[in-house]
XYZ file of C-alpha atoms in Angstrom:
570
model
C 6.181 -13.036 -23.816
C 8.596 -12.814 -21.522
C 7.882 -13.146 -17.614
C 9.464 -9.525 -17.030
C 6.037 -7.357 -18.006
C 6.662 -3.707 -18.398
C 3.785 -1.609 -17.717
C 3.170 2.617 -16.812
C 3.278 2.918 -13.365
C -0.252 5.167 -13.177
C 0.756 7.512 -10.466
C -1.236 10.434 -8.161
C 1.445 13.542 -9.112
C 1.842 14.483 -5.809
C 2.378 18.741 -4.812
C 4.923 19.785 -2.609
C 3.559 22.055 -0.607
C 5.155 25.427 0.163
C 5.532 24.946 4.103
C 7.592 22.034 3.571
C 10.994 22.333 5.005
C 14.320 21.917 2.222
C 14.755 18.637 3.516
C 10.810 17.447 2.394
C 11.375 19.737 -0.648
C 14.876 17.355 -1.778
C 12.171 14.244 -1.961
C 11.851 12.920 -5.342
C 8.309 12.491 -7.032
C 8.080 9.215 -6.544
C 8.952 9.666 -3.106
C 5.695 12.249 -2.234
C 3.060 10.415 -4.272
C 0.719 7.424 -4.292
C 1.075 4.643 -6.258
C -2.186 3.549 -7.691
C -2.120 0.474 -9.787
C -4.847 -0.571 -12.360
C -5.913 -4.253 -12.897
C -6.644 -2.696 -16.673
C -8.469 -5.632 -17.820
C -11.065 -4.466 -14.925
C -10.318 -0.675 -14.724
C -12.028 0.679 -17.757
C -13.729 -1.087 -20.794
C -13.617 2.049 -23.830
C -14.857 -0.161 -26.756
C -17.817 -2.283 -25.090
C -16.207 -5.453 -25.517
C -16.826 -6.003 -21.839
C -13.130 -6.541 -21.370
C -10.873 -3.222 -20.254
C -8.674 -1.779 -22.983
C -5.081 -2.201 -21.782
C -4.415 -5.612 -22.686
C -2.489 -7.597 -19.980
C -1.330 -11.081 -19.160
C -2.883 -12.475 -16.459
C 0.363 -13.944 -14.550
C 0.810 -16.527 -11.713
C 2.497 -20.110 -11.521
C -0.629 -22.056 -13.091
C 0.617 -25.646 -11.966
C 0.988 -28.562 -14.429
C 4.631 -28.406 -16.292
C 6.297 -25.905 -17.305
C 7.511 -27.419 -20.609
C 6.173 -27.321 -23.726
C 6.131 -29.213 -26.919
C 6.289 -26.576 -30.277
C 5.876 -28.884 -33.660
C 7.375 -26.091 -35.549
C 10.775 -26.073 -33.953
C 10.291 -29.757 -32.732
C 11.186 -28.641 -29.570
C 10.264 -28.128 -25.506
C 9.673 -24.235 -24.741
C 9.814 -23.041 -20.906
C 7.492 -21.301 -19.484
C 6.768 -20.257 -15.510
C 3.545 -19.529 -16.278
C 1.199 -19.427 -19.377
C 1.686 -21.737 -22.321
C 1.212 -18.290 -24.466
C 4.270 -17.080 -22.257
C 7.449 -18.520 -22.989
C 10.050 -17.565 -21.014
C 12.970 -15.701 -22.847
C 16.562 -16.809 -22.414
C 18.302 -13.786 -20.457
C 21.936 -15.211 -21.285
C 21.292 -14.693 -24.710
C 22.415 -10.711 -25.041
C 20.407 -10.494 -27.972
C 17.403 -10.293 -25.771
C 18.965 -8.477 -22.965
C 19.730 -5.822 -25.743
C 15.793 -5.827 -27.322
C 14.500 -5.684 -23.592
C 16.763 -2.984 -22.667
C 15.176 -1.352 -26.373
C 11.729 -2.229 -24.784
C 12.757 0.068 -21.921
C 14.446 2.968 -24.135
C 10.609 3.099 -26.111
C 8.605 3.375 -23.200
C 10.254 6.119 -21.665
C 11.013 8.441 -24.975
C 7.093 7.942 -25.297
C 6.784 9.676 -21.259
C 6.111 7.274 -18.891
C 7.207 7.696 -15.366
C 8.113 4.750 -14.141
C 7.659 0.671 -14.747
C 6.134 -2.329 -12.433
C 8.083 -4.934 -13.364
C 6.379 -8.408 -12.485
C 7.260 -11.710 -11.227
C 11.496 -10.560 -11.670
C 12.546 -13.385 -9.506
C 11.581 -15.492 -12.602
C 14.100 -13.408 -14.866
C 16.612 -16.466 -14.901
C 16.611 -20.327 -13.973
C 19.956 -22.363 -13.643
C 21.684 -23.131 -16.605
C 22.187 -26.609 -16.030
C 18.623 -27.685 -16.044
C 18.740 -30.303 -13.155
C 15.135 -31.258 -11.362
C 14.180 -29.233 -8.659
C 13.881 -30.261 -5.353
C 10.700 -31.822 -3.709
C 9.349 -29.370 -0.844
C 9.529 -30.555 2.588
C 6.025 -29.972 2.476
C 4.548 -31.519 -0.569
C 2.119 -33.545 1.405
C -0.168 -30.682 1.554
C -0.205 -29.815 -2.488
C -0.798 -32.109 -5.476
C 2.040 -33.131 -7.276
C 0.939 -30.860 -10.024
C 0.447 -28.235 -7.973
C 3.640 -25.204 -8.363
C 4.178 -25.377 -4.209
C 4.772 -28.958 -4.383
C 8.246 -28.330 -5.551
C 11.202 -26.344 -3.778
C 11.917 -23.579 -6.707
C 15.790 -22.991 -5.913
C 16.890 -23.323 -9.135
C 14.284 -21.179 -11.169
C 13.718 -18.707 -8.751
C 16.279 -15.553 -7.644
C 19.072 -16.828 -9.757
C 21.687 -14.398 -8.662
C 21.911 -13.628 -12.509
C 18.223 -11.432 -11.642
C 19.726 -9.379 -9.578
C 21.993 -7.965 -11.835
C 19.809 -7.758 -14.886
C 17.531 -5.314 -12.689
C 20.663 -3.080 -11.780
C 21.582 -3.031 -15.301
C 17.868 -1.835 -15.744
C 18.254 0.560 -12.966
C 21.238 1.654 -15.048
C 20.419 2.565 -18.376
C 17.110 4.329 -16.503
C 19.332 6.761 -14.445
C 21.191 7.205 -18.058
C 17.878 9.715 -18.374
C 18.281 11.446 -15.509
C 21.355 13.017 -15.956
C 20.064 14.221 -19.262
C 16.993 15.840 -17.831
C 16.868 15.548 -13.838
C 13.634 13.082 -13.929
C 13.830 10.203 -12.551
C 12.098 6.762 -14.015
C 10.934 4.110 -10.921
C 11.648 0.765 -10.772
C 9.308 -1.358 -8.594
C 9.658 -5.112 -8.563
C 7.259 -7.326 -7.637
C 8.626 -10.363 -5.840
C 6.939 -13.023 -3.298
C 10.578 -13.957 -2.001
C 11.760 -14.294 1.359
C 12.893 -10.958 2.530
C 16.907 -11.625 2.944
C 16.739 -12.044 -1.178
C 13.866 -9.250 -1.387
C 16.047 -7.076 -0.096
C 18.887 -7.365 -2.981
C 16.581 -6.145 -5.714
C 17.492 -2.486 -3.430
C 20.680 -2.830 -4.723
C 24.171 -3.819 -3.593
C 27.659 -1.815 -2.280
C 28.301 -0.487 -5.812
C 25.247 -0.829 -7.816
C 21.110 0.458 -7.170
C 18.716 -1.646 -8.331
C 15.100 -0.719 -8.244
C 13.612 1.968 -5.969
C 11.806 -0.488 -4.100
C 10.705 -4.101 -4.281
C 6.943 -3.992 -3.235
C 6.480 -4.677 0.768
C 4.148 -7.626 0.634
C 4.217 -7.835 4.606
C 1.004 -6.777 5.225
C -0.879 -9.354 2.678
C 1.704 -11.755 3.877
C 1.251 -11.527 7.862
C -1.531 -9.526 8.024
C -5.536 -10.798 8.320
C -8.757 -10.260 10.223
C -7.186 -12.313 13.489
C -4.261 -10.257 13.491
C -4.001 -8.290 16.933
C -2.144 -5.030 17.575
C 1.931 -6.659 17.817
C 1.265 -8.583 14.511
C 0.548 -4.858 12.855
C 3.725 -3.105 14.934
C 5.314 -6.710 14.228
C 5.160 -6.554 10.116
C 5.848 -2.721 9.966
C 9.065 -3.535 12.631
C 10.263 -6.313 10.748
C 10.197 -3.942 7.208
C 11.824 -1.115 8.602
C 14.478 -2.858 10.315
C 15.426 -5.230 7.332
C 15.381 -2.610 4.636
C 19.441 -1.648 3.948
C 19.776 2.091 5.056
C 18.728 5.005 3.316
C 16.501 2.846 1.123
C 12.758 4.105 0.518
C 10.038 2.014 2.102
C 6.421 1.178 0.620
C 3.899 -0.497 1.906
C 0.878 -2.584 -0.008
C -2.457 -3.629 1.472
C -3.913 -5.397 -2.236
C -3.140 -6.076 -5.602
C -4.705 -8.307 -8.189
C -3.305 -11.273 -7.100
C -5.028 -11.493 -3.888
C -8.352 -11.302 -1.809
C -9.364 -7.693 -1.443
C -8.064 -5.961 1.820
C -12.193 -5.393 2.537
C -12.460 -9.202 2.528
C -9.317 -10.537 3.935
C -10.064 -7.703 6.679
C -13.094 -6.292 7.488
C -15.083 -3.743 4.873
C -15.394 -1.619 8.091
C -11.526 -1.603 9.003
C -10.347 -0.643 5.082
C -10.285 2.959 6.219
C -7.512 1.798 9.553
C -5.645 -0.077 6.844
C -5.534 3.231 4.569
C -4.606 5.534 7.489
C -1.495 2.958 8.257
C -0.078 3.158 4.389
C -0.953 6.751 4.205
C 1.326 7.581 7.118
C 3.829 5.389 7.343
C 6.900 6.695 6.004
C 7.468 5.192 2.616
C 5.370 5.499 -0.577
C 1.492 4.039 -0.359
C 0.666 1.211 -2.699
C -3.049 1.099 -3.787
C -5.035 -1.257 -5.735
C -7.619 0.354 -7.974
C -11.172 0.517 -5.716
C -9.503 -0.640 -2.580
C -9.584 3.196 -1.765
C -13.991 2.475 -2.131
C -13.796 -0.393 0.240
C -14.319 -2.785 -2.960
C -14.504 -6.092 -1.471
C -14.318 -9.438 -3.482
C -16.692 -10.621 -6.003
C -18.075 -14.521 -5.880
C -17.219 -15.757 -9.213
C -19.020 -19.279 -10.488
C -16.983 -22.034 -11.893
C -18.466 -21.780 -15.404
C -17.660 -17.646 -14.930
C -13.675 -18.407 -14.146
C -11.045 -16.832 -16.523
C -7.499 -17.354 -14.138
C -5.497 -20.108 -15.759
C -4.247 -20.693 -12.252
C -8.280 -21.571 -11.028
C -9.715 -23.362 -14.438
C -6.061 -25.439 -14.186
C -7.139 -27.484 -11.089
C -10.884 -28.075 -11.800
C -14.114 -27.168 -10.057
C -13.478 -28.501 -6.838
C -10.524 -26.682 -5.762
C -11.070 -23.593 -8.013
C -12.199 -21.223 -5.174
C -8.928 -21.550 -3.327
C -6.754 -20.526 -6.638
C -8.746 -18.315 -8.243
C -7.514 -14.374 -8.106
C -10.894 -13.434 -10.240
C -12.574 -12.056 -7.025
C -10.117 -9.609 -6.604
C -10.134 -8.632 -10.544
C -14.112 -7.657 -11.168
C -14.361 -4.733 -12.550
C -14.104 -1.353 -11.238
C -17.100 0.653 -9.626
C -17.807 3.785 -11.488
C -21.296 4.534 -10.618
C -24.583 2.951 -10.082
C -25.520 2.377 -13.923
C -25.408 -1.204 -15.636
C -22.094 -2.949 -14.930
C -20.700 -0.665 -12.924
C -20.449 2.280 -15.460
C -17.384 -0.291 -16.259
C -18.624 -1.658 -19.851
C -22.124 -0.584 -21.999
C -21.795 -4.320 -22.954
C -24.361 -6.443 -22.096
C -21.859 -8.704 -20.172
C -18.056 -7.887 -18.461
C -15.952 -10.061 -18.903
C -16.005 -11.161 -14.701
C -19.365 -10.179 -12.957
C -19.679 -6.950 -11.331
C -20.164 -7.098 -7.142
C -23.557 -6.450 -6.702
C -22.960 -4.382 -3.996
C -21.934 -1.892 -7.087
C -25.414 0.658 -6.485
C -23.954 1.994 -3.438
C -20.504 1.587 -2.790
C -18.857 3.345 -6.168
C -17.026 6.671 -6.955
C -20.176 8.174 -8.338
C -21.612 8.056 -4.817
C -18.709 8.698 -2.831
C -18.473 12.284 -4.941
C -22.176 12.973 -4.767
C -22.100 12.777 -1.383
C -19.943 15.949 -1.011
C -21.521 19.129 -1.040
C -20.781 22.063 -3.859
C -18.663 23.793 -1.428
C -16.609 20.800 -0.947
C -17.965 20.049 2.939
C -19.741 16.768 3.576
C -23.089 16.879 1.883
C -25.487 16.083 5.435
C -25.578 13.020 7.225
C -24.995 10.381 4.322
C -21.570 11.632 4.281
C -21.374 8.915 7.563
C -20.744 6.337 5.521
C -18.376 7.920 3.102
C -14.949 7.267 2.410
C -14.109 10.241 0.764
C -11.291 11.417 2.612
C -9.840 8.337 1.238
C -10.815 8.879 -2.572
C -10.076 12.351 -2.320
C -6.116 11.615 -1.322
C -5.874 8.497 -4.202
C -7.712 10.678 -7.128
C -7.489 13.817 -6.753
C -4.318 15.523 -8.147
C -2.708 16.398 -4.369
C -0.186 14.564 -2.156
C -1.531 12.484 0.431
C 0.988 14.385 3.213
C -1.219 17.597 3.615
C 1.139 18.791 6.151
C 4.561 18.963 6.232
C 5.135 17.040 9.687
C 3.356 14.401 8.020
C 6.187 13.728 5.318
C 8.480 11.337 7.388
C 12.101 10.970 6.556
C 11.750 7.352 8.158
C 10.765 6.033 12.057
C 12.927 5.910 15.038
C 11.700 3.239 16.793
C 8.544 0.850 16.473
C 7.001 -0.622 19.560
C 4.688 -3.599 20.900
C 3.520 -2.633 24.564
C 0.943 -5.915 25.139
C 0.066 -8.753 22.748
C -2.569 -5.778 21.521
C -1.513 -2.456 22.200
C 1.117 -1.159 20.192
C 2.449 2.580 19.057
C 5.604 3.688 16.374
C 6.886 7.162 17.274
C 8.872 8.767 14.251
C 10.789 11.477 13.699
C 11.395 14.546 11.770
C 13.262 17.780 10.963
C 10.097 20.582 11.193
C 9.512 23.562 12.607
C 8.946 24.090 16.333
C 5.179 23.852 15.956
C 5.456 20.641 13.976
C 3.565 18.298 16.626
C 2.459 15.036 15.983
C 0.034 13.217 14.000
C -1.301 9.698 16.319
C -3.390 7.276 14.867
C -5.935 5.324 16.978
C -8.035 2.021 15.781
C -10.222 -0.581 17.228
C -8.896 -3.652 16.113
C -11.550 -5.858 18.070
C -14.980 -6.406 18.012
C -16.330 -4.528 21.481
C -16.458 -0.697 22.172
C -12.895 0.283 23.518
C -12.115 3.302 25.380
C -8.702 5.010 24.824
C -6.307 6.723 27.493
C -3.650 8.220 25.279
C -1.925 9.975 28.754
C -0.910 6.708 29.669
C 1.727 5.930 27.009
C 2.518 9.989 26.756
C 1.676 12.084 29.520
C 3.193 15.437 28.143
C 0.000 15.306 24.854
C -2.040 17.973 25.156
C -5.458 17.598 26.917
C -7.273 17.525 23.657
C -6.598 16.397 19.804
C -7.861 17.424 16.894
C -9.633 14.391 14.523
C -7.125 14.997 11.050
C -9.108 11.690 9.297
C -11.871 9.360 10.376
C -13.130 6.260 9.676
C -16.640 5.824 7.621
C -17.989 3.958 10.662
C -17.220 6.863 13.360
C -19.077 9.674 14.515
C -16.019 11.733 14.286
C -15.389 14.672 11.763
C -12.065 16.092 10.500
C -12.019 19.261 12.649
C -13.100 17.295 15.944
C -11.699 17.771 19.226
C -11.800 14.377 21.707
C -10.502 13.948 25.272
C -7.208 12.766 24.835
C -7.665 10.554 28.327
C -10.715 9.334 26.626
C -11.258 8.514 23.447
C -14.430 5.926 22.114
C -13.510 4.281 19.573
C -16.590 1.453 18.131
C -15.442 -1.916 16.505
C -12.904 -1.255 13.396
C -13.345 2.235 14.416
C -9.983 4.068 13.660
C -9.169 7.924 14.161
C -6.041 10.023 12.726
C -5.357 12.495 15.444
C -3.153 16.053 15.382
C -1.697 18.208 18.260
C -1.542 20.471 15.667
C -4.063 22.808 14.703
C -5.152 22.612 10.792
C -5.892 25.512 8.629
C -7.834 23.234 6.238
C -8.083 19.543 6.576
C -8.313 17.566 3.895
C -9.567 20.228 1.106
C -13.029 21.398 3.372
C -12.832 21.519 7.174
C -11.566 24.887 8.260
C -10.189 24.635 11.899
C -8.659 28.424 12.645
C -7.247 31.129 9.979
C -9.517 32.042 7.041
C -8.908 30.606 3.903
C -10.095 31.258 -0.001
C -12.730 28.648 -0.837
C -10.920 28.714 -3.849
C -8.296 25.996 -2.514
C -10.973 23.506 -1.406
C -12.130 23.461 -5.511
C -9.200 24.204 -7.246
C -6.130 22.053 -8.647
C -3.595 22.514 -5.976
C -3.876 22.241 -2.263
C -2.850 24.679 0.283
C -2.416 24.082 4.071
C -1.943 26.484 6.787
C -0.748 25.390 10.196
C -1.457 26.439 13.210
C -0.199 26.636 16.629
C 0.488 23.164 19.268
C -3.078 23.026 20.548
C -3.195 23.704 24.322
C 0.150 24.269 24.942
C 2.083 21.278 23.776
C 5.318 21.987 24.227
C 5.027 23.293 27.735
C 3.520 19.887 28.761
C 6.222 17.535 26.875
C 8.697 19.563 28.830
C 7.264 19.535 31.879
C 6.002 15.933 31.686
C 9.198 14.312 30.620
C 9.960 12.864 34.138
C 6.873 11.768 34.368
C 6.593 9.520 30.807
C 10.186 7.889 32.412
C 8.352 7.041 35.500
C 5.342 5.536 33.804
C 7.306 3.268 31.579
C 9.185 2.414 34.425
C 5.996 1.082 36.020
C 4.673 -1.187 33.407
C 2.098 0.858 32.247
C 2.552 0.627 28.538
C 0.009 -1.980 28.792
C -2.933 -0.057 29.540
C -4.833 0.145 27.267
C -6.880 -2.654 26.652
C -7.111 -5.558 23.647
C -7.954 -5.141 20.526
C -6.368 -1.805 19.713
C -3.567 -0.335 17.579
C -1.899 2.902 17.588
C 1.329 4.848 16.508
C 2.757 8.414 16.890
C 4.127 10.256 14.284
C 6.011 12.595 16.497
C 9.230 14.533 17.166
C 9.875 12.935 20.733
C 12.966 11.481 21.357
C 12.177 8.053 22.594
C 15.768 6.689 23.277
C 15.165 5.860 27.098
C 12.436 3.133 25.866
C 13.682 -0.339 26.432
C 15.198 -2.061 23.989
C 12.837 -5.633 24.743
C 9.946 -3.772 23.111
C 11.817 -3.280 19.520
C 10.931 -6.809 18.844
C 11.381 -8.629 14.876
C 8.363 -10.512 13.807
């Protein structure tokens, strides 16, 4: 098998709503939905095998060599990973031709779109010299993959190319029939070679290699500027007029609930969901699924059972990969076999789909006070068939400006072409472990008096529909709040805040949103209070608010006066 796997990319079709301005309306599918990706070993077992019904290759660097003796051909094999996968020689155009076939297949059968895995393992050097030893080697075994310095097997320049030509013959399909296919590449490289898979002068290459910043940089003793620092250092890298993504999990790492908090999955949500740039999601990650302990006898990843029962636990990507939590029966509602093929969390009775749906009301409003500690706001966007941008000033066409005020404090302002009632959607979040108090004024004087709660976290005593003091907002530990100037006909499919609606919309297949007007006289305030936000900058008071805290705007201000020490790379 070769190390490029091709697999659907299962996708949330996303609706564009009819508020949104031409310039929303000219984004491309892709652009508008979620990406949800499916571990489908652990996703869904059909058969009761225990063992989920898409058959994939589980895929890492497993340590030991990567050569291999075949008495058949009485020769050495490569492979990167697996014995069962040998890597395939890319400068034979035999198989460039048969891979390029593989492509032509899957999308005259429909799919959308393809993941394409470890690409920066497409070629090695042709001359077959030994890699370097890593200035670090101390810390690995010699049999361990980091142990070397992988410059001649890994991002040959030779990759790059091979994905354009993929992006190539793809785009051959949409000028046939106006759809486009995605490309996403996943690639652990550093960013300055990340960044070619975009593309170069003359050629695209895939619509986006996957953002791996925040599982890179990002952990439960990150403060506020290593957030604004990773989503800075993304946004300023990226070549213009690229589209951005950004991915909290996958199935090669802990669980954001684990690496994290479980009570701060719903903060990490509401910064993917906003940011501008297509959400990645890994399947239950939108349930707060948090990693499974997994015995030695019980371990299935090559990369784990390859360095033994000691060191197991610090290789081994099965806690991420138990399977899915369906409901409260047996297993998960994963498998009627007696035994899955990883243990299910037992944490499974309680914190499933099943319960986050039951705990809804028929009407589609939260179903008493049990609906406290559920997330369905967040299952709702990743499920259900709408977009996650309800509202039109939500859809970004990319930030201005990304900003650090303390070592803890730290806001993004962004802009977009909207109507003149568009507003501003601010997010809010505890980050630390003590009761915090939020002045908003302080950083933008001209907000209105009061917000309206858009999205709140499991753990807050906040609704969608809300108003809170915008001078004073509580926010508990991992406590995070998605806050509007605007007011919302219908937030999030059931809270009505103004016009009358049909009920229809909250149960039907398509989503409709009604806006409102700035609440309390918005726009008089920014323009009144624009002298004012100069002088408080000017005084030093971006750092105000105190540690442990995280917030951005999603706003039409103009922020240009802001000093340029703030826009800081991480």
């Amino acid at each position: 098998m070769s190390p490029l796997r091709l697999c659907m990319a299962v996708c949330t079709v996303a609706l564009l709503l009819p508020a949104v301005t031409a310039k929303y309306a000219a984004l491309d599918w892709w652009q508008t939905s979620i990406i949800y990706q499916i571990y489908p070993r652990s996703f869904k077992d059909v058969n009761g095998d225990g063992i989920g019904d898409l058959k994939v290759s589980q895929l890492s660097c497993f340590g030991g060599s990567a050569w291999e003796w075949n008495d058949k051909r009485q020769q050495y094999y490569y492979h990167a990973f697996a014995i069962q996968q040998p890597d395939l020689n890319y400068r034979f155009q035999a198989v460039v031709d048969e891979m390029k076939n593989v492509l032509r297949y899957w999308v005259e059968k429909g799919v959308d779109g393809f993941r394409m895995d470890a690409v920066p393992f497409i070629f090695e050097a042709d001359h077959f010299e030994d890699e370097p030893i890593a200035d670090n080697h101390a810390d690995f075994e010699p049999s361990d993959h980091d142990f070397l310095n992988h410059t001649l097997t890994v991002d040959q320049p030779e990759t790059f190319d091979m994905i354009y030509q993929f992006r190539e013959l793809l785009d051959s399909y949409k000028l046939l029939d106006g759809y486009t296919r995605l490309i996403m590449t996943e690639c652990y490289s550093p960013l300055e070679k990340m960044m070619k898979y975009f593309g170069n002068e003359t050629k695209n290459g895939a619509h986006f290699p996957f953002n791996f910043l925040p599982i890179e940089r990002l952990s439960r003793q990150s403060n506020a500027r290593d957030f604004a620092g990773a989503i800075l250092t993304w946004e300023t890298l990226k070549p213009a007029g690229k589209w951005g993504n950004w991915v909290i999990g996958n199935h090669d790492q802990k669980r954001a609930a684990s690496r994290f908090d479980a009570e701060f999955i719903d903060a990490l949500h509401m910064i993917t969901l906003l940011l501008p740039g297509t959400a990645i999601t890994y399947n239950g990650d939108e349930l707060g699924m948090e990693d499974s302990f997994i015995r030695w006898d019980q371990t299935v990843d090559p990369q784990a059972i390859n360095v033994g029962p000691k060191r197991y636990q610090s290789f081994s990507r099965d806690f991420a990969r138990s399977p899915f939590h369906w409901d409260a029966s047996p297993n998960a509602g994963f498998t009627t076999n007696l035994y899955s093929w990883l243990p299910v969390n037992p944490n499974y009775w309680y914190k499933n789909l099943a319960t986050e749906r039951n705990q809804m009301g028929p009407d589609g409003r939260p179903a008493g006070h049990q609906c406290k500690c559920s997330r369905s706001w967040v299952w709702r966007i990743h499920l259900s068939d709408g977009t996650r941008r309800e509202t039109p000033q939500a859809i970004n066409v990319g930030p201005k400006r990304y900003q650090s005020f303390s070592r803890d404090f730290a806001r993004s302002p962004f802009h977009w072409d909207a109507s003149p009632n568009a507003g501003c959607h601010i997010v809010v979040m505890n980050i630390g472990s003590e009761i915090e108090y939020a002045d908003i004024l302080t950083i933008r004087p001209t907000l209105p008096e009061q917000l309206v709660v858009y999205a709140a976290s499991a753990n807050s005593m906040h609704e969608p529909g809300h108003t809170v003091n915008t001078d004073k907002i509580m926010l508990k530990p991992k406590e995070a709040l998605t806050l509007s100037t605007v007011e919302l006909g219908i937030v999030d499919r059931h809270i009505k805040v103004g016009d009358a609606f049909d009920p229809k919309t909250m149960m039907g297949g398509s989503r409709n949103y009604r806006l409102g007007g700035i609440v309390n006289g918005a726009a008089k305030k920014e323009e009144k209070g624009e002298d004012k936000t100069d002088k408080a900058e000017e005084k030093g008071e971006k750092k105000l608010l105190s540690r442990g805290r995280y917030a951005w705007e999603d706003d039409d201000w103009d922020d240009d006066d802001e000093k340029e020490e703030d826009n800081e790379v991480y």
